[in-house]
CSV table of C-alpha atoms in Angstrom, one decimal:
chain,number,residue,atom,x,y,z
A,17,MET,CA,-14.5,32.8,1.7
A,18,THR,CA,-11.5,33.7,4.0
A,19,ALA,CA,-7.9,33.3,3.0
A,20,CYS,CA,-5.3,33.3,5.8
A,21,ARG,CA,-1.6,33.6,5.0
A,22,ILE,CA,0.6,31.4,7.2
A,23,GLY,CA,4.3,31.3,6.4
A,24,LYS,CA,4.7,30.7,2.7
A,25,GLN,CA,1.4,29.0,2.3
A,26,TYR,CA,-2.2,30.1,1.9
A,27,VAL,CA,-5.0,28.2,3.6
A,28,THR,CA,-8.4,28.8,2.2
A,29,LEU,CA,-11.4,28.2,4.4
A,30,PHE,CA,-14.9,27.7,3.2
A,31,PHE,CA,-17.7,27.8,5.7
A,32,ILE,CA,-19.3,24.7,4.1
A,33,HIS,CA,-16.1,22.8,4.8
A,34,GLU,CA,-16.2,23.7,8.4
A,35,ILE,CA,-19.7,22.5,8.8
A,36,ARG,CA,-19.1,19.3,6.8
A,37,CYS,CA,-15.9,18.3,8.7
A,38,MET,CA,-16.1,20.3,11.9
A,39,ILE,CA,-12.6,21.7,11.1
A,40,ASN,CA,-11.9,24.9,13.1
A,41,ILE,CA,-9.2,27.5,12.6
A,42,SER,CA,-6.9,26.1,15.3
A,43,GLU,CA,-6.9,22.8,13.6
A,44,VAL,CA,-6.1,24.5,10.3
A,45,LEU,CA,-3.2,26.4,11.8
A,46,GLU,CA,-1.8,23.2,13.4
A,47,THR,CA,-2.3,21.3,10.2
A,48,ASN,CA,-0.3,23.9,8.3
A,49,LYS,CA,2.6,23.5,10.7
A,50,MET,CA,2.6,19.7,10.2
A,51,ILE,CA,2.7,20.2,6.4
A,52,GLU,CA,5.4,22.8,6.4
A,53,GLN,CA,7.7,21.3,9.0
A,54,GLU,CA,6.8,17.6,9.6
A,55,ASN,CA,6.2,16.1,6.1
A,56,LEU,CA,2.5,15.6,6.5
A,57,ASP,CA,0.8,14.7,3.3
A,58,VAL,CA,-2.2,12.9,1.8
A,59,ARG,CA,-0.4,10.0,0.2
A,60,THR,CA,-3.1,9.2,-2.3
A,61,ILE,CA,-6.6,9.8,-3.6
A,62,THR,CA,-7.6,6.5,-5.1
A,63,MET,CA,-10.7,6.0,-7.2
A,64,GLY,CA,-12.0,2.5,-7.2
A,65,ILE,CA,-13.9,1.5,-10.4
A,66,SER,CA,-15.8,-1.7,-11.0
A,67,LEU,CA,-15.1,-3.1,-14.5
A,68,LEU,CA,-17.5,-6.1,-14.2
A,69,SER,CA,-19.8,-4.4,-16.8
A,70,CYS,CA,-16.9,-4.3,-19.3
A,71,ALA,CA,-16.6,-8.1,-19.7
A,72,ASP,CA,-17.3,-9.5,-23.2
A,73,ASN,CA,-16.5,-12.6,-25.2
A,74,SER,CA,-14.4,-10.4,-27.5
A,75,LEU,CA,-11.0,-9.3,-26.3
A,76,GLN,CA,-11.1,-6.2,-28.5
A,77,VAL,CA,-14.6,-5.2,-27.1
A,78,THR,CA,-13.5,-5.9,-23.5
A,79,CYS,CA,-10.4,-3.7,-23.9
A,80,ARG,CA,-12.5,-0.9,-25.5
A,81,ASN,CA,-15.1,-1.1,-22.7
A,82,ILE,CA,-12.3,-1.0,-20.1
A,83,TYR,CA,-10.6,2.0,-21.6
A,84,ASP,CA,-13.9,3.9,-22.0
A,85,LYS,CA,-15.1,3.3,-18.5
A,86,ILE,CA,-11.8,4.3,-16.8
A,87,THR,CA,-11.3,7.4,-18.9
A,88,SER,CA,-14.9,8.4,-18.3
A,89,TYR,CA,-15.0,8.0,-14.5
A,90,ALA,CA,-11.5,9.2,-13.8
A,91,LYS,CA,-11.1,12.0,-16.4
A,92,ASN,CA,-11.2,14.7,-13.7
A,93,LEU,CA,-9.5,12.8,-10.9
A,94,VAL,CA,-6.1,14.4,-11.2
A,95,SER,CA,-7.3,17.9,-11.8
A,96,VAL,CA,-9.7,17.7,-8.8
A,97,GLY,CA,-6.9,16.4,-6.6
A,98,ASN,CA,-4.6,19.2,-7.7
A,99,GLU,CA,-7.4,21.8,-7.1
A,100,ILE,CA,-8.0,20.5,-3.6
A,101,SER,CA,-4.3,20.5,-2.9
A,102,ARG,CA,-4.0,24.2,-4.0
A,103,GLU,CA,-7.1,25.4,-2.1
A,104,PHE,CA,-6.2,23.7,1.2
A,105,ALA,CA,-2.4,23.8,0.9
A,106,ILE,CA,-2.3,20.1,1.6
A,107,PRO,CA,0.2,18.1,-0.5
A,108,ILE,CA,-1.6,15.2,-2.3
A,109,VAL,CA,1.2,13.1,-3.6
A,110,ASN,CA,-0.5,10.5,-5.8
A,111,LYS,CA,-3.7,10.1,-7.7
A,112,ARG,CA,-4.5,6.5,-8.4
A,113,ILE,CA,-7.1,4.1,-9.7
A,114,ALA,CA,-8.0,0.6,-8.3
A,115,ILE,CA,-10.1,-1.7,-10.5
A,116,THR,CA,-11.9,-5.0,-10.2
A,117,PRO,CA,-9.5,-7.9,-10.2
A,118,ILE,CA,-8.8,-8.4,-13.9
A,119,SER,CA,-8.9,-12.2,-13.8
A,120,LEU,CA,-12.7,-11.8,-13.3
A,121,VAL,CA,-13.2,-9.3,-16.1
A,122,GLY,CA,-11.1,-11.2,-18.7
A,123,ALA,CA,-12.4,-14.7,-17.9
A,124,ASN,CA,-14.5,-15.0,-21.0
A,125,CYS,CA,-12.3,-13.3,-23.6
A,126,CYS,CA,-8.7,-14.3,-22.5
A,127,LYS,CA,-7.5,-17.6,-23.8
A,128,THR,CA,-3.8,-17.2,-23.4
A,129,PRO,CA,-1.4,-15.2,-21.1
A,130,ASP,CA,-0.8,-12.9,-24.0
A,131,ASP,CA,-4.4,-11.9,-24.0
A,132,TYR,CA,-4.0,-10.6,-20.5
A,133,VAL,CA,-0.9,-8.7,-21.5
A,134,THR,CA,-3.1,-6.9,-24.1
A,135,ILE,CA,-5.5,-5.9,-21.3
A,136,ALA,CA,-2.6,-4.7,-19.2
A,137,GLN,CA,-1.4,-2.5,-22.0
A,138,THR,CA,-4.9,-1.1,-22.4
A,139,LEU,CA,-5.0,-0.3,-18.6
A,140,ASP,CA,-1.6,1.3,-18.9
A,141,ARG,CA,-2.8,3.5,-21.8
A,142,ALA,CA,-5.9,4.5,-19.8
A,143,ALA,CA,-3.8,5.3,-16.7
A,144,LYS,CA,-1.5,7.5,-18.7
A,145,ASP,CA,-4.3,9.3,-20.5
A,146,VAL,CA,-6.0,10.3,-17.3
A,147,GLY,CA,-2.7,11.1,-15.7
A,148,VAL,CA,-2.7,8.9,-12.6
A,149,ASN,CA,0.5,7.6,-11.0
A,150,PHE,CA,-0.5,4.0,-10.7
A,151,LEU,CA,-3.4,1.7,-11.5
A,152,GLY,CA,-3.9,-1.4,-9.4
A,153,GLY,CA,-6.0,-4.4,-9.9
A,154,PHE,CA,-4.1,-6.6,-12.4
A,155,SER,CA,-5.0,-9.1,-9.9
A,156,ALA,CA,-6.3,-12.6,-9.0
A,157,ILE,CA,-7.9,-13.8,-5.8
A,158,VAL,CA,-6.9,-17.5,-5.4
A,159,SER,CA,-6.9,-18.1,-1.7
A,160,LYS,CA,-8.8,-21.3,-2.1
A,161,GLY,CA,-8.2,-22.3,-5.7
A,162,MET,CA,-7.3,-21.1,-9.1
A,163,THR,CA,-9.7,-20.9,-12.1
A,164,HIS,CA,-8.2,-21.3,-15.6
A,165,SER,CA,-8.6,-17.5,-15.9
A,166,ASP,CA,-6.7,-16.9,-12.7
A,167,GLU,CA,-3.8,-19.0,-13.8
A,168,LEU,CA,-3.6,-17.4,-17.2
A,169,LEU,CA,-3.5,-13.9,-15.5
A,170,ILE,CA,-0.8,-15.0,-13.0
A,171,ARG,CA,1.3,-16.5,-15.8
A,172,SER,CA,1.0,-13.2,-17.8
A,173,ILE,CA,2.4,-11.1,-14.9
A,174,PRO,CA,6.1,-11.1,-15.9
A,175,ALA,CA,5.4,-10.0,-19.5
A,176,ALA,CA,2.7,-7.5,-18.3
A,177,MET,CA,5.0,-5.8,-15.8
A,178,ALA,CA,7.7,-5.5,-18.5
A,179,ALA,CA,5.2,-4.1,-21.1
A,180,THR,CA,3.7,-1.4,-18.8
A,181,ASP,CA,4.8,1.5,-16.7
A,182,ARG,CA,1.9,2.3,-14.3
A,183,ILE,CA,0.2,-1.1,-13.7
A,184,CYS,CA,0.4,-2.8,-10.3
A,185,SER,CA,-0.3,-6.5,-9.8
A,186,SER,CA,-1.4,-8.5,-6.8
A,187,VAL,CA,-2.3,-12.1,-6.1
A,188,CYS,CA,-4.1,-13.1,-2.9
A,189,VAL,CA,-3.0,-16.6,-2.0
A,190,GLY,CA,-4.6,-17.1,1.4
A,191,SER,CA,-7.0,-16.0,4.1
A,192,THR,CA,-8.0,-16.9,7.6
A,193,LYS,CA,-11.2,-18.4,6.3
A,194,THR,CA,-9.8,-20.6,3.6
A,195,GLY,CA,-6.2,-21.4,4.5
A,196,ILE,CA,-3.2,-21.0,2.2
A,197,ASN,CA,-3.3,-22.1,-1.5
A,198,MET,CA,0.2,-23.6,-1.7
A,199,ASP,CA,-0.1,-24.3,-5.4
A,200,ALA,CA,-0.5,-20.6,-5.9
A,201,VAL,CA,2.3,-19.8,-3.5
A,202,ARG,CA,4.7,-22.2,-5.3
A,203,LEU,CA,3.7,-20.6,-8.7
A,204,MET,CA,4.3,-17.1,-7.4
A,205,GLY,CA,7.8,-18.1,-6.5
A,206,ASP,CA,8.4,-18.7,-10.2
A,207,ILE,CA,6.4,-15.7,-11.3
A,208,ILE,CA,8.4,-13.3,-9.1
A,209,ARG,CA,11.7,-14.7,-10.4
A,210,GLN,CA,10.5,-14.4,-14.0
A,211,THR,CA,9.2,-10.9,-13.4
A,212,ALA,CA,12.7,-10.0,-12.1
A,213,GLU,CA,14.3,-11.5,-15.3
A,214,HIS,CA,11.8,-9.7,-17.6
A,215,THR,CA,12.8,-6.3,-16.1
A,216,ALA,CA,16.4,-7.1,-15.3
A,217,GLU,CA,17.6,-4.1,-17.3
A,218,ARG,CA,15.7,-1.8,-14.9
A,219,ASP,CA,17.0,-3.5,-11.7
A,220,SER,CA,14.1,-5.9,-11.7
A,221,LEU,CA,11.7,-3.0,-11.2
A,222,GLY,CA,8.7,-5.1,-12.2
A,223,CYS,CA,8.8,-6.9,-8.8
A,224,ALA,CA,8.3,-3.5,-7.1
A,225,LYS,CA,4.9,-3.4,-8.7
A,226,LEU,CA,3.9,-7.0,-7.7
A,227,VAL,CA,2.7,-8.1,-4.3
A,228,VAL,CA,1.5,-11.4,-2.9
A,229,LEU,CA,-1.2,-11.1,-0.2
A,230,CYS,CA,-3.1,-13.0,2.5
A,231,ASN,CA,-6.4,-11.6,3.8
A,232,ALA,CA,-6.4,-8.9,1.1
A,233,PRO,CA,-8.9,-6.1,1.9
A,234,ASP,CA,-11.4,-4.9,-0.8
A,235,ASP,CA,-10.8,-1.2,-0.2
A,236,ASN,CA,-7.0,-0.7,0.0
A,237,PRO,CA,-5.9,2.6,-1.7
A,238,PHE,CA,-2.2,1.8,-1.4
A,239,MET,CA,-0.2,0.2,-4.2
A,240,ALA,CA,0.9,-2.4,-5.2
A,241,GLY,CA,-1.9,-4.3,-3.5
A,242,ALA,CA,-4.9,-2.1,-4.4
A,243,PHE,CA,-7.9,-3.5,-6.2
A,244,HIS,CA,-11.6,-2.7,-6.2
A,245,GLY,CA,-13.3,-5.6,-4.5
A,246,VAL,CA,-16.6,-7.2,-5.7
A,247,SER,CA,-18.3,-6.1,-2.5
A,248,GLU,CA,-17.8,-2.4,-3.5
A,249,THR,CA,-20.2,-0.1,-5.4
A,250,ASP,CA,-19.7,0.9,-9.0
A,251,ALA,CA,-17.1,3.6,-8.1
A,252,VAL,CA,-15.8,5.0,-4.8
A,253,ILE,CA,-13.2,7.4,-3.5
A,254,ASN,CA,-10.7,6.1,-0.9
A,255,VAL,CA,-7.9,8.3,0.6
A,256,GLY,CA,-4.7,7.2,2.2
A,257,VAL,CA,-3.0,9.6,4.6
A,258,SER,CA,0.5,9.5,5.9
A,259,GLY,CA,2.4,11.3,8.6
A,260,PRO,CA,5.5,9.5,10.1
A,261,GLY,CA,7.3,12.8,10.4
A,262,VAL,CA,4.4,14.3,12.4
A,263,VAL,CA,4.4,11.4,14.8
A,264,LYS,CA,8.2,11.6,15.2
A,265,TYR,CA,8.1,15.3,15.9
A,266,ALA,CA,5.3,14.8,18.5
A,267,LEU,CA,7.3,12.1,20.3
A,268,GLU,CA,10.4,14.3,20.4
A,269,GLN,CA,8.5,17.1,22.0
A,270,MET,CA,6.8,14.7,24.4
A,271,ASP,CA,10.2,13.6,25.8
A,272,LEU,CA,11.6,17.1,25.9
A,273,ASN,CA,8.7,18.2,28.1
A,274,ALA,CA,8.8,15.1,30.3
A,275,ASP,CA,10.4,14.9,33.8
A,276,GLY,CA,13.8,13.4,33.3
A,277,GLY,CA,13.4,13.5,29.5
A,278,LEU,CA,11.6,10.1,29.4
A,279,ALA,CA,7.7,10.1,29.2
A,280,THR,CA,5.7,7.1,30.5
A,281,PHE,CA,4.2,4.5,28.2
A,282,GLU,CA,0.8,6.0,29.0
A,283,THR,CA,1.9,9.4,27.8
A,284,LEU,CA,3.6,7.8,24.8
A,285,GLY,CA,0.4,6.1,23.8
A,286,GLU,CA,-1.8,9.2,24.3
A,287,THR,CA,0.6,11.3,22.2
A,288,ILE,CA,0.5,8.8,19.2
A,289,LYS,CA,-3.2,8.5,19.5
A,290,LYS,CA,-3.9,12.3,19.5
A,291,THR,CA,-1.4,12.8,16.6
A,292,ALA,CA,-3.1,10.0,14.5
A,293,PHE,CA,-6.4,11.7,15.1
A,294,LYS,CA,-5.1,15.0,13.7
A,295,ILE,CA,-3.6,13.3,10.7
A,296,THR,CA,-6.8,11.4,9.9
A,297,ARG,CA,-8.9,14.6,10.1
A,298,VAL,CA,-6.8,16.0,7.2
A,299,GLY,CA,-7.6,12.8,5.2
A,300,GLN,CA,-11.3,13.1,6.0
A,301,LEU,CA,-11.4,16.6,4.8
A,302,VAL,CA,-9.7,15.7,1.5
A,303,ALA,CA,-11.8,12.6,1.0
A,304,GLN,CA,-15.1,14.4,1.4
A,305,GLU,CA,-14.1,17.2,-0.8
A,306,ALA,CA,-12.9,14.9,-3.6
A,307,ALA,CA,-16.0,12.8,-3.4
A,308,ALA,CA,-18.3,15.8,-3.6
A,309,ARG,CA,-16.5,17.4,-6.5
A,310,LEU,CA,-16.2,14.2,-8.5
A,311,GLY,CA,-19.7,13.0,-7.7
A,312,ILE,CA,-18.4,9.7,-6.5
A,313,PRO,CA,-19.3,8.2,-3.1
A,314,PHE,CA,-16.7,8.4,-0.3
A,315,GLY,CA,-15.4,5.0,0.7
A,316,ILE,CA,-12.8,4.8,3.4
A,317,ILE,CA,-9.8,6.6,5.0
A,318,ASP,CA,-6.7,4.5,5.3
A,319,LEU,CA,-4.7,6.0,8.1
A,320,SER,CA,-1.5,4.1,7.5
A,321,LEU,CA,1.9,5.7,8.4
A,322,ALA,CA,3.5,5.2,5.0
A,323,PRO,CA,7.1,6.4,4.9
A,324,THR,CA,9.0,8.0,2.0
A,325,PRO,CA,12.7,8.0,1.2
A,326,ALA,CA,12.8,11.7,2.5
A,327,ILE,CA,14.8,12.3,5.6
A,328,GLY,CA,12.5,12.6,8.7
A,329,ASP,CA,9.6,10.8,7.0
A,330,SER,CA,10.4,7.4,8.5
A,331,VAL,CA,8.6,4.8,10.6
A,332,ALA,CA,12.0,3.5,11.7
A,333,ASP,CA,12.8,6.9,13.1
A,334,ILE,CA,9.6,6.8,15.2
A,335,LEU,CA,10.7,3.5,16.7
A,336,CYS,CA,14.0,5.2,17.5
A,337,CYS,CA,12.2,8.0,19.2
A,338,MET,CA,10.3,5.5,21.2
A,339,GLY,CA,13.7,4.3,22.5
A,340,VAL,CA,15.4,1.6,20.4
A,341,GLU,CA,18.8,2.4,19.0
A,342,TYR,CA,17.9,1.1,15.5
A,343,ALA,CA,14.9,-0.6,14.0
A,344,GLY,CA,15.6,-4.2,14.6
A,345,ALA,CA,17.1,-3.8,18.1
A,346,PRO,CA,15.5,-5.7,21.0
A,347,GLY,CA,12.2,-4.1,21.9
A,348,THR,CA,11.5,-3.1,18.2
A,349,THR,CA,8.5,-5.5,17.8
A,350,ALA,CA,6.9,-4.3,21.1
A,351,ALA,CA,7.4,-0.6,20.1
A,352,LEU,CA,5.9,-1.3,16.6
A,353,ALA,CA,2.9,-3.1,18.2
A,354,MET,CA,2.2,-0.1,20.4
A,355,LEU,CA,2.6,2.3,17.5
A,356,ASN,CA,0.2,0.4,15.3
A,357,ASP,CA,-2.4,0.0,18.0
A,358,GLN,CA,-2.4,3.7,19.0
A,359,VAL,CA,-2.5,4.9,15.4
A,360,LYS,CA,-5.7,2.8,14.9
A,361,LYS,CA,-7.3,4.0,18.1
A,362,GLY,CA,-6.6,7.7,17.2
A,363,GLY,CA,-7.8,7.3,13.6
A,364,VAL,CA,-11.1,5.6,14.3
A,365,MET,CA,-12.1,8.6,16.4
A,366,ALA,CA,-11.5,10.9,13.4
A,367,SER,CA,-13.5,9.1,10.8
A,368,SER,CA,-16.5,6.8,10.8
A,369,TYR,CA,-15.1,5.0,7.7
A,370,VAL,CA,-11.6,3.8,8.5
A,371,GLY,CA,-10.5,0.8,6.3
A,372,GLY,CA,-7.9,-0.4,3.9
A,373,LEU,CA,-4.7,-1.5,5.8
A,374,SER,CA,-4.5,1.3,8.5
A,375,GLY,CA,-1.4,1.2,10.7
A,376,ALA,CA,2.3,1.4,10.2
A,377,PHE,CA,4.1,0.3,7.0
A,378,ILE,CA,7.7,-1.1,7.3
A,379,PRO,CA,9.1,-1.1,3.7
A,380,VAL,CA,12.8,-1.1,3.4
A,381,SER,CA,13.6,0.8,0.2
A,382,GLU,CA,11.0,3.5,1.0
A,383,ASP,CA,12.2,4.3,4.5
A,384,GLN,CA,15.6,5.8,5.1
A,385,GLY,CA,15.6,4.7,8.7
A,386,MET,CA,15.0,1.1,7.7
A,387,ILE,CA,17.9,1.3,5.2
A,388,ASP,CA,20.2,2.7,7.8
A,389,ALA,CA,19.2,-0.1,10.2
A,390,VAL,CA,20.0,-2.7,7.5
A,391,GLU,CA,23.3,-1.2,6.7
A,392,ALA,CA,24.2,-1.1,10.5
A,393,GLY,CA,23.5,-4.8,10.7
A,394,ALA,CA,20.5,-4.2,13.1
A,395,LEU,CA,17.8,-5.4,10.8
A,396,THR,CA,17.4,-8.7,9.0
A,397,ILE,CA,14.6,-10.4,7.0
A,398,GLU,CA,14.0,-12.6,10.0
A,399,LYS,CA,13.5,-9.6,12.3
A,400,LEU,CA,11.3,-7.9,9.7
A,401,GLU,CA,9.2,-11.1,9.6
A,402,ALA,CA,8.7,-10.9,13.3
A,403,MET,CA,7.7,-7.2,13.1
A,404,THR,CA,5.1,-8.0,10.4
A,405,CYS,CA,3.1,-9.9,13.1
A,406,VAL,CA,2.1,-6.5,14.6
A,407,CYS,CA,2.3,-4.0,11.7
A,408,SER,CA,0.0,-3.1,8.8
A,409,VAL,CA,1.2,-5.4,6.1
A,410,GLY,CA,4.4,-7.5,5.7
A,411,LEU,CA,7.7,-7.9,4.0
A,412,ASP,CA,7.7,-4.9,1.8
A,413,MET,CA,10.1,-3.6,-0.9
A,414,ILE,CA,13.0,-5.8,0.1
A,415,ALA,CA,15.8,-6.4,-2.4
A,416,ILE,CA,17.4,-9.8,-2.3
A,417,PRO,CA,20.2,-11.5,-4.4
A,418,GLY,CA,19.2,-12.1,-8.0
A,419,ASP,CA,20.2,-15.8,-7.8
A,420,THR,CA,17.7,-16.6,-5.0
A,421,LYS,CA,15.8,-19.8,-5.9
A,422,PRO,CA,12.1,-19.6,-6.7
A,423,GLU,CA,11.5,-22.2,-4.0
A,424,THR,CA,13.1,-20.0,-1.4
A,425,ILE,CA,10.9,-17.1,-2.5
A,426,ALA,CA,7.8,-19.3,-2.2
A,427,GLY,CA,8.9,-20.4,1.3
A,428,ILE,CA,9.1,-16.7,2.3
A,429,ILE,CA,5.6,-16.1,0.9
A,430,ALA,CA,4.3,-19.1,2.8
A,431,ASP,CA,5.8,-17.9,6.1
A,432,GLU,CA,4.3,-14.5,5.7
A,433,ALA,CA,0.9,-15.8,4.6
A,434,ALA,CA,0.8,-18.0,7.7
A,435,ILE,CA,1.3,-15.0,9.9
A,436,GLY,CA,-1.6,-13.3,8.3
A,437,MET,CA,-3.8,-16.4,8.3
A,438,VAL,CA,-3.3,-17.3,12.0
A,439,ASN,CA,-3.4,-13.7,13.2
A,440,GLN,CA,-6.5,-12.7,11.1
A,441,LYS,CA,-4.6,-9.8,9.5
A,442,THR,CA,-3.5,-8.7,6.1
A,443,THR,CA,0.1,-9.7,5.3
A,444,ALA,CA,2.0,-9.3,2.1
A,445,VAL,CA,5.3,-10.0,0.4
A,446,ARG,CA,6.8,-7.5,-2.1
A,447,ILE,CA,10.3,-8.9,-2.6
A,448,ILE,CA,12.7,-8.1,-5.4
A,449,PRO,CA,15.3,-10.6,-6.5
A,450,VAL,CA,17.5,-8.1,-8.3
A,451,ILE,CA,19.2,-9.9,-11.3
A,452,GLY,CA,22.9,-9.5,-11.2
A,453,LYS,CA,23.0,-8.1,-7.7
A,454,ASN,CA,24.5,-9.7,-4.6
A,455,VAL,CA,24.5,-9.0,-0.8
A,456,GLY,CA,26.2,-5.7,-0.2
A,457,ASP,CA,25.2,-4.2,-3.5
A,458,SER,CA,22.6,-1.4,-3.6
A,459,VAL,CA,19.8,-0.8,-6.0
A,460,GLU,CA,18.0,2.4,-7.0
A,461,PHE,CA,14.3,2.3,-7.9
A,462,GLY,CA,13.6,6.0,-8.0
A,463,GLY,CA,10.8,8.2,-6.7
A,464,LEU,CA,8.7,7.0,-3.8
A,465,LEU,CA,10.1,3.5,-4.4
A,466,GLY,CA,13.5,4.7,-3.1
A,467,HIS,CA,16.7,2.6,-2.9
A,468,ALA,CA,17.7,-0.4,-1.0
A,469,PRO,CA,20.7,-2.5,0.1
A,470,VAL,CA,20.5,-6.1,-1.1
A,471,MET,CA,19.7,-8.2,2.0
A,472,PRO,CA,20.9,-11.8,2.6
A,473,VAL,CA,18.4,-14.6,2.5
A,474,ASN,CA,18.5,-17.9,4.4
A,475,THR,CA,19.8,-20.3,1.8
A,476,PHE,CA,18.8,-23.6,3.5
A,477,GLY,CA,16.3,-25.4,1.3
A,478,CYS,CA,12.5,-25.7,1.5
A,479,SER,CA,11.8,-27.4,-1.8
A,480,ARG,CA,10.2,-30.5,-0.4
A,481,PHE,CA,7.8,-28.4,1.6
A,482,VAL,CA,6.7,-25.9,-1.0
A,483,ASN,CA,6.4,-28.5,-3.8
A,484,ARG,CA,3.7,-30.4,-2.0
A,485,LYS,CA,0.3,-29.9,-3.6
A,486,GLY,CA,-2.9,-28.5,-2.2
A,487,ARG,CA,-3.8,-26.1,0.7
A,488,ILE,CA,-2.6,-25.5,4.2
A,489,PRO,CA,-5.9,-25.8,6.1
A,490,ALA,CA,-7.5,-22.8,7.8
A,491,PRO,CA,-6.8,-22.4,11.5
A,492,ILE,CA,-9.5,-23.7,14.0
A,493,HIS,CA,-10.5,-20.2,15.0
A,494,SER,CA,-11.6,-19.5,11.4
A,495,PHE,CA,-14.7,-21.8,11.9
A,496,LYS,CA,-17.3,-19.3,13.2
A,497,ASN,CA,-20.5,-20.3,11.4
């Protein structure tokens, strides 16, 4: 074992690690610089756990099985994450759990929404006892239709989010293959509004833990949309890396070294790609170590650029480095498209198992550059919607007036789901109607969830559209059999 002191940090190198990941000393030195000066971190180690074996006709037995399985599999998750972080001097911000969508697990034993709230409280207790930040998978997949169990779970969400602290919920309402379940979309408009009301005393915080998805992946380690898909093995380790500050710094240096201070698009793309490669290598190292120490198979690396409220750790700032005055200015969507594509190209060279969402996130409350753009008047919900056509996910962590109608929320969900369905990509809506707040007010969520200005919403009606029953059909290019 060799320990090298660099600045204030110690980087411990093990020969077996170099063989396993082909990490050499120059990469370690460069990684240390990215950590110390450019906000590089591993955003999360997420353990996926299948709870299908926990199902029983008895609610009490199901809850006991759920608690026992989670606490057995994940008992060392936090300590191993902290151990790896200390040994490699790599910040690992969150340790999380993703589980089988609970509407499948509770189908036999849950007869009322309150029964699902009981399961949510059991999950919350398990999450607290093993020490993870969040547990995702209080979820239902209803892209083609809702079972009775799915509907019970969905109707339990407002009370479940109010009764728990660490549980995240998601509902997948559409896919390219099946179309969009507009009955579920309309219901989610009501559910989001009710969740806001149930947690009104906490600035409607429950909605920050609830996301509506189209084309949800089975292996996403990022909250609030994480769940452990039925195509997965019994347990798996997924890692999400993040490095907006690293990319921003690389682009700043690129232009400083360019003739005339303005590098070409070719150089811009190559710089992003090479930086994404380095970021993903860090995630690969952490993922393989965590999997080996926990005795759980390694799943995927999600190489998304996920911002934080910290200054300099912003996707919006990257777009500004690329040449737009603010996120939202003309050219923003093209810049984001290029960023997202080059991140993916660099990441897939660094790991054979890239999955999840992988690309650039554009949440408002979690990105100081996005907040600045909203406050400057450069960024609107409509421009954000256009940007979601080319980014990783969708309309994320957006605060809107508390009196926004459920039908309007449903219309926003339908628009975003349509983008995902037609473009064969994951899209999502995590929108927060903050009870008692109006446009111009600000809301503080705390921690990684950050703070956000309340943004205006188009107030023209869509009730006649969202109140139609049934599904929006899948696009013609979905028919590939």
